[in-house]
PDB file of C-alpha atoms in Angstrom:
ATOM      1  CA  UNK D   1      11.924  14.210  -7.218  1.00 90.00           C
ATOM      2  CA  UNK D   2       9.911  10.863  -5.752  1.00 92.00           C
ATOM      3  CA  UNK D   3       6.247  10.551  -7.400  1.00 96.00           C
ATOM      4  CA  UNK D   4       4.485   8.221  -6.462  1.00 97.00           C
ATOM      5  CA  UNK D   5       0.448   8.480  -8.629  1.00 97.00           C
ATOM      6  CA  UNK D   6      -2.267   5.885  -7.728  1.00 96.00           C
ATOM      7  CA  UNK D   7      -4.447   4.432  -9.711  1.00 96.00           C
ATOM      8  CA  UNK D   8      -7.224   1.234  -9.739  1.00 96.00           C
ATOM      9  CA  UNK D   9      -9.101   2.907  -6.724  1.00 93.00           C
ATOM     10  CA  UNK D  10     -13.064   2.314  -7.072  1.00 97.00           C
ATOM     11  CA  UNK D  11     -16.549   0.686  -5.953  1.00 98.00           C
ATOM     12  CA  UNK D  12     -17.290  -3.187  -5.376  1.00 98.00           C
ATOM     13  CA  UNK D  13     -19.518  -5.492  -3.434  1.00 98.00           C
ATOM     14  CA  UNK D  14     -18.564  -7.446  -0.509  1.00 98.00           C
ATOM     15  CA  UNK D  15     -16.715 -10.560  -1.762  1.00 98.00           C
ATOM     16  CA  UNK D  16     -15.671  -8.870  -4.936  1.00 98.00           C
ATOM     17  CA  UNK D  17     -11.655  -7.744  -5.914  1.00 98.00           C
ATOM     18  CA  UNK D  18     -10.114  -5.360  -6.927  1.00 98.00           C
ATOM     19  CA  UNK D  19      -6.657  -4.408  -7.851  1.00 98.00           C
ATOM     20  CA  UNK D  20      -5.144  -0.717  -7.361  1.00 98.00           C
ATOM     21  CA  UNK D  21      -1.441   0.143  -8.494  1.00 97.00           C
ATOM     22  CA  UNK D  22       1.253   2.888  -7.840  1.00 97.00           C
ATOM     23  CA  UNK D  23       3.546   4.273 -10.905  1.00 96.00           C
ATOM     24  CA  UNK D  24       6.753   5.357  -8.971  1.00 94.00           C
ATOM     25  CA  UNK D  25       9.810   7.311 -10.653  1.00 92.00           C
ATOM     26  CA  UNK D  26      12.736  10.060  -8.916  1.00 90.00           C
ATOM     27  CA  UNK D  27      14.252   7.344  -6.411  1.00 86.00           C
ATOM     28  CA  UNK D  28      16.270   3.893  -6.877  1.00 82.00           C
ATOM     29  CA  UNK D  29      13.414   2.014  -7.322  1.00 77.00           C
ATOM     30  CA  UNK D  30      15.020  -1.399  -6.332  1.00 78.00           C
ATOM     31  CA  UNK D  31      16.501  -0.355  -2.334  1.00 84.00           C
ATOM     32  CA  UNK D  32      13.539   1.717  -1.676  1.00 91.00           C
ATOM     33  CA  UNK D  33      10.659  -0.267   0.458  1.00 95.00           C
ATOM     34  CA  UNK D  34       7.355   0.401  -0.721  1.00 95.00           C
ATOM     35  CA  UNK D  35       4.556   0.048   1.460  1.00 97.00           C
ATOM     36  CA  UNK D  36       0.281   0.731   1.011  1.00 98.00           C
ATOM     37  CA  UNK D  37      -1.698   2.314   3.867  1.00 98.00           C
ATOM     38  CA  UNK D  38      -5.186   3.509   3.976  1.00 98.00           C
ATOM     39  CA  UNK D  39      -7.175   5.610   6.197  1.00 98.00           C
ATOM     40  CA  UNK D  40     -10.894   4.732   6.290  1.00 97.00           C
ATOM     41  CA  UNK D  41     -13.362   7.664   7.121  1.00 93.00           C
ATOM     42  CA  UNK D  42     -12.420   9.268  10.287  1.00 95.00           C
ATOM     43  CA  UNK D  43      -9.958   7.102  10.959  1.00 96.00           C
ATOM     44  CA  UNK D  44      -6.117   7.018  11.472  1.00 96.00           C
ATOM     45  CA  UNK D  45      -4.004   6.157   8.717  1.00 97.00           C
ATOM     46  CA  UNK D  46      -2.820   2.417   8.819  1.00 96.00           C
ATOM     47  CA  UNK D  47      -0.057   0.156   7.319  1.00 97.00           C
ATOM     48  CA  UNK D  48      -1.035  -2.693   5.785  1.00 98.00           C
ATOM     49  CA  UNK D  49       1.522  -4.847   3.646  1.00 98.00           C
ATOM     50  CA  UNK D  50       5.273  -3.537   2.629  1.00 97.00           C
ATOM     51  CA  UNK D  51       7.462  -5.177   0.009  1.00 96.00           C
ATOM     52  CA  UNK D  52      11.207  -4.395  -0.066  1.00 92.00           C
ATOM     53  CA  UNK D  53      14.022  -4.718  -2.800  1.00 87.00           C
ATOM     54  CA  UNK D  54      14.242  -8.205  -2.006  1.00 89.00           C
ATOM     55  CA  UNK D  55      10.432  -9.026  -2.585  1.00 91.00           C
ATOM     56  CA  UNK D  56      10.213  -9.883   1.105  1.00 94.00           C
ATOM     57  CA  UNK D  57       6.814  -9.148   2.292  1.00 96.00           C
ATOM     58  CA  UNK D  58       4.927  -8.194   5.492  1.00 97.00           C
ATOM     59  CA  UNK D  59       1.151  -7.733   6.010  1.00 97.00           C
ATOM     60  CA  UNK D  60      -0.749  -6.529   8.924  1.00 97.00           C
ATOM     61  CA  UNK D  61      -3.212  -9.064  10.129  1.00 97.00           C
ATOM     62  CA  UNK D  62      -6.511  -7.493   8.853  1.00 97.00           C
ATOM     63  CA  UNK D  63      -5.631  -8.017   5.393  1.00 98.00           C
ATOM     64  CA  UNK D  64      -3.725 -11.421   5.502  1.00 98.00           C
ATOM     65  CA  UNK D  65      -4.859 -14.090   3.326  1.00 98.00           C
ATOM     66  CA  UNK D  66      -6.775 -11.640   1.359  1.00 98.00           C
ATOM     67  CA  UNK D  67      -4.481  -8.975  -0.094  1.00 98.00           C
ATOM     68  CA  UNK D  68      -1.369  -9.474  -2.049  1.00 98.00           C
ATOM     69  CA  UNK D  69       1.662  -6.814  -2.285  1.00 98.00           C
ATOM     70  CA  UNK D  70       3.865  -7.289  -5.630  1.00 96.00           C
ATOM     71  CA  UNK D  71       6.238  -4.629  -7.470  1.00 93.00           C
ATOM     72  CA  UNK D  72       7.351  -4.761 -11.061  1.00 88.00           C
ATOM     73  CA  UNK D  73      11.111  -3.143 -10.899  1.00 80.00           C
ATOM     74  CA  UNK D  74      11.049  -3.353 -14.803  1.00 80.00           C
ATOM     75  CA  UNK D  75       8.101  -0.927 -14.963  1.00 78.00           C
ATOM     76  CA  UNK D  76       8.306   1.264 -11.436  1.00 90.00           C
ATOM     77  CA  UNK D  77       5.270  -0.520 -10.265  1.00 94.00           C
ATOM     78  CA  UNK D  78       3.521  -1.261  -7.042  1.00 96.00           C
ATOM     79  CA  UNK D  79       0.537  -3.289  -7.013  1.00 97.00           C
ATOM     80  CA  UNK D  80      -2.133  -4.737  -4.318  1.00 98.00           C
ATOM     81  CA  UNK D  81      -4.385  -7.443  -5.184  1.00 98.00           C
ATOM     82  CA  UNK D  82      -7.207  -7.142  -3.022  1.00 98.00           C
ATOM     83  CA  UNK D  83      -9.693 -10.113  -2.633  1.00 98.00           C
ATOM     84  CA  UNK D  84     -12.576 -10.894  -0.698  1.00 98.00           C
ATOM     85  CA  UNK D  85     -13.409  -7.943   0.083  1.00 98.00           C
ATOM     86  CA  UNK D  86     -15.206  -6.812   3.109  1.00 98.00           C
ATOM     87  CA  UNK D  87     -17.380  -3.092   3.818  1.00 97.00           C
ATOM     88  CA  UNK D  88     -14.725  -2.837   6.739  1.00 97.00           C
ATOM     89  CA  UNK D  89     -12.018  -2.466   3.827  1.00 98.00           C
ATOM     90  CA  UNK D  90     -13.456   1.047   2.831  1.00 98.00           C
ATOM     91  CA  UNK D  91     -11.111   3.625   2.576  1.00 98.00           C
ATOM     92  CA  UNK D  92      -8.807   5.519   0.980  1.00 98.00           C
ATOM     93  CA  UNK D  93      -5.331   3.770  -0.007  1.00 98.00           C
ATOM     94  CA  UNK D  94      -2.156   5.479  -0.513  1.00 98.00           C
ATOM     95  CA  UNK D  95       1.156   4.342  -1.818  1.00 98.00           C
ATOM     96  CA  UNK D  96       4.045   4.999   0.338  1.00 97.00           C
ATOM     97  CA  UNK D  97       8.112   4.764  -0.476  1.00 96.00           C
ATOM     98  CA  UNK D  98      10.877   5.410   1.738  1.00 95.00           C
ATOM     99  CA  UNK D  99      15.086   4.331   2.769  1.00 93.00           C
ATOM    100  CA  UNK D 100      15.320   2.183   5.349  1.00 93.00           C
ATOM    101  CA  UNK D 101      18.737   0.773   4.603  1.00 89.00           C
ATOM    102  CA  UNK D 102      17.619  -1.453   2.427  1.00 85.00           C
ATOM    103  CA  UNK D 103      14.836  -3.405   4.298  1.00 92.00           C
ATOM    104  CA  UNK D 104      11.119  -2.165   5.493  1.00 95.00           C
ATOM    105  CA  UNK D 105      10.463  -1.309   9.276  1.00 93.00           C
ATOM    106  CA  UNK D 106       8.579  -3.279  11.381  1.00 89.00           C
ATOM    107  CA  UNK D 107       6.382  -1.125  12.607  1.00 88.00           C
ATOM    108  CA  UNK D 108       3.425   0.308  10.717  1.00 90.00           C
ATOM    109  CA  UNK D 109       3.798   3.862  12.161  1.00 92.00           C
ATOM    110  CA  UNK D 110       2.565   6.081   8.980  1.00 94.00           C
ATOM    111  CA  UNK D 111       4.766   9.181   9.962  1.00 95.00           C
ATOM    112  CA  UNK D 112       7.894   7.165   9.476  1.00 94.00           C
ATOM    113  CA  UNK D 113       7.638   7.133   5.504  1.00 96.00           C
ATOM    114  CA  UNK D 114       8.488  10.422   4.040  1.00 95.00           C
ATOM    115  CA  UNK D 115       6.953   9.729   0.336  1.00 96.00           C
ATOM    116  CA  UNK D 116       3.020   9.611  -0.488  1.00 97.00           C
ATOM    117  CA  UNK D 117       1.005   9.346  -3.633  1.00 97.00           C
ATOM    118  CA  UNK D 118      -2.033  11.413  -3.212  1.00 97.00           C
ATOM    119  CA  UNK D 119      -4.418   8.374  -2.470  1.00 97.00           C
ATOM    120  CA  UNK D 120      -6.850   6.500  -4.490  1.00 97.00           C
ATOM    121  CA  UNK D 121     -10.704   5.420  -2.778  1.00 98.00           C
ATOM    122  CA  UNK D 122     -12.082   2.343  -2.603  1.00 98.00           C
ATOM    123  CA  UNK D 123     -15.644   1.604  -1.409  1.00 98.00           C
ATOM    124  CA  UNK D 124     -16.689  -1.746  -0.381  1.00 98.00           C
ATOM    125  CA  UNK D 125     -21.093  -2.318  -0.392  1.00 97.00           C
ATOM    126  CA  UNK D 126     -22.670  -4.844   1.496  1.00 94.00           C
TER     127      UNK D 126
END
């Protein structure tokens, strides 16, 4: 069974960081792609970086520069370093697995993944 649990999620002021992470376990770990969305308040869900097996790495161009996707395979782990942080960053970020032959998708289309952790909030003050 694929759990995927949050954790890191919290308050900070424009400019700061912050770094949230995803324990994973019930899949192959290493083939899966792993991917964090968020969904600010009243707002669609969005992807914003993926890593696969490989370590390859994709962001989407509002986080660029300023967030960093990375996955310890020795310890199940997903992590996002977030930096620079901007009020437009608010939301609530969820961890996301799924088989896509071995790669991640291009797209960014949230209903593609089929495995969610149940989201952890961060909050970003002016």
């Amino acid at each position: 069974q694929v759990r995927l649990v949050e954790s890191g999620g919290g308050s900070v002021q424009s400019g700061g960081s912050l770094r949230i992470s995803c324990a994973a376990s019930g899949f192959a770990y290493s083939v899966y792609c792993m991917g964090w969305f968020r969904q600010p308040p009243g707002k669609e869900r969005e992807g914003i970086a993926t890593i696969d097996g490989d370590g390859s790495t994709r962001y989407a161009e509002s986080v660029k520069g300023r967030f960093t996707i990375s996955q310890d395979n020795a310890k199940n782990t997903l992590n996002l370093q977030m930096n620079s942080l901007k009020p437009e960053d608010t939301a609530t970020y969820y961890c996301a697995a799924d088989y896509f032959g071995g790669g991640c998708p291009r797209s960014w289309f949230a209903h593609e993944w089929n495995y969610w952790g149940q989201g952890t909030r961060v909050t970003v003050s002016s």
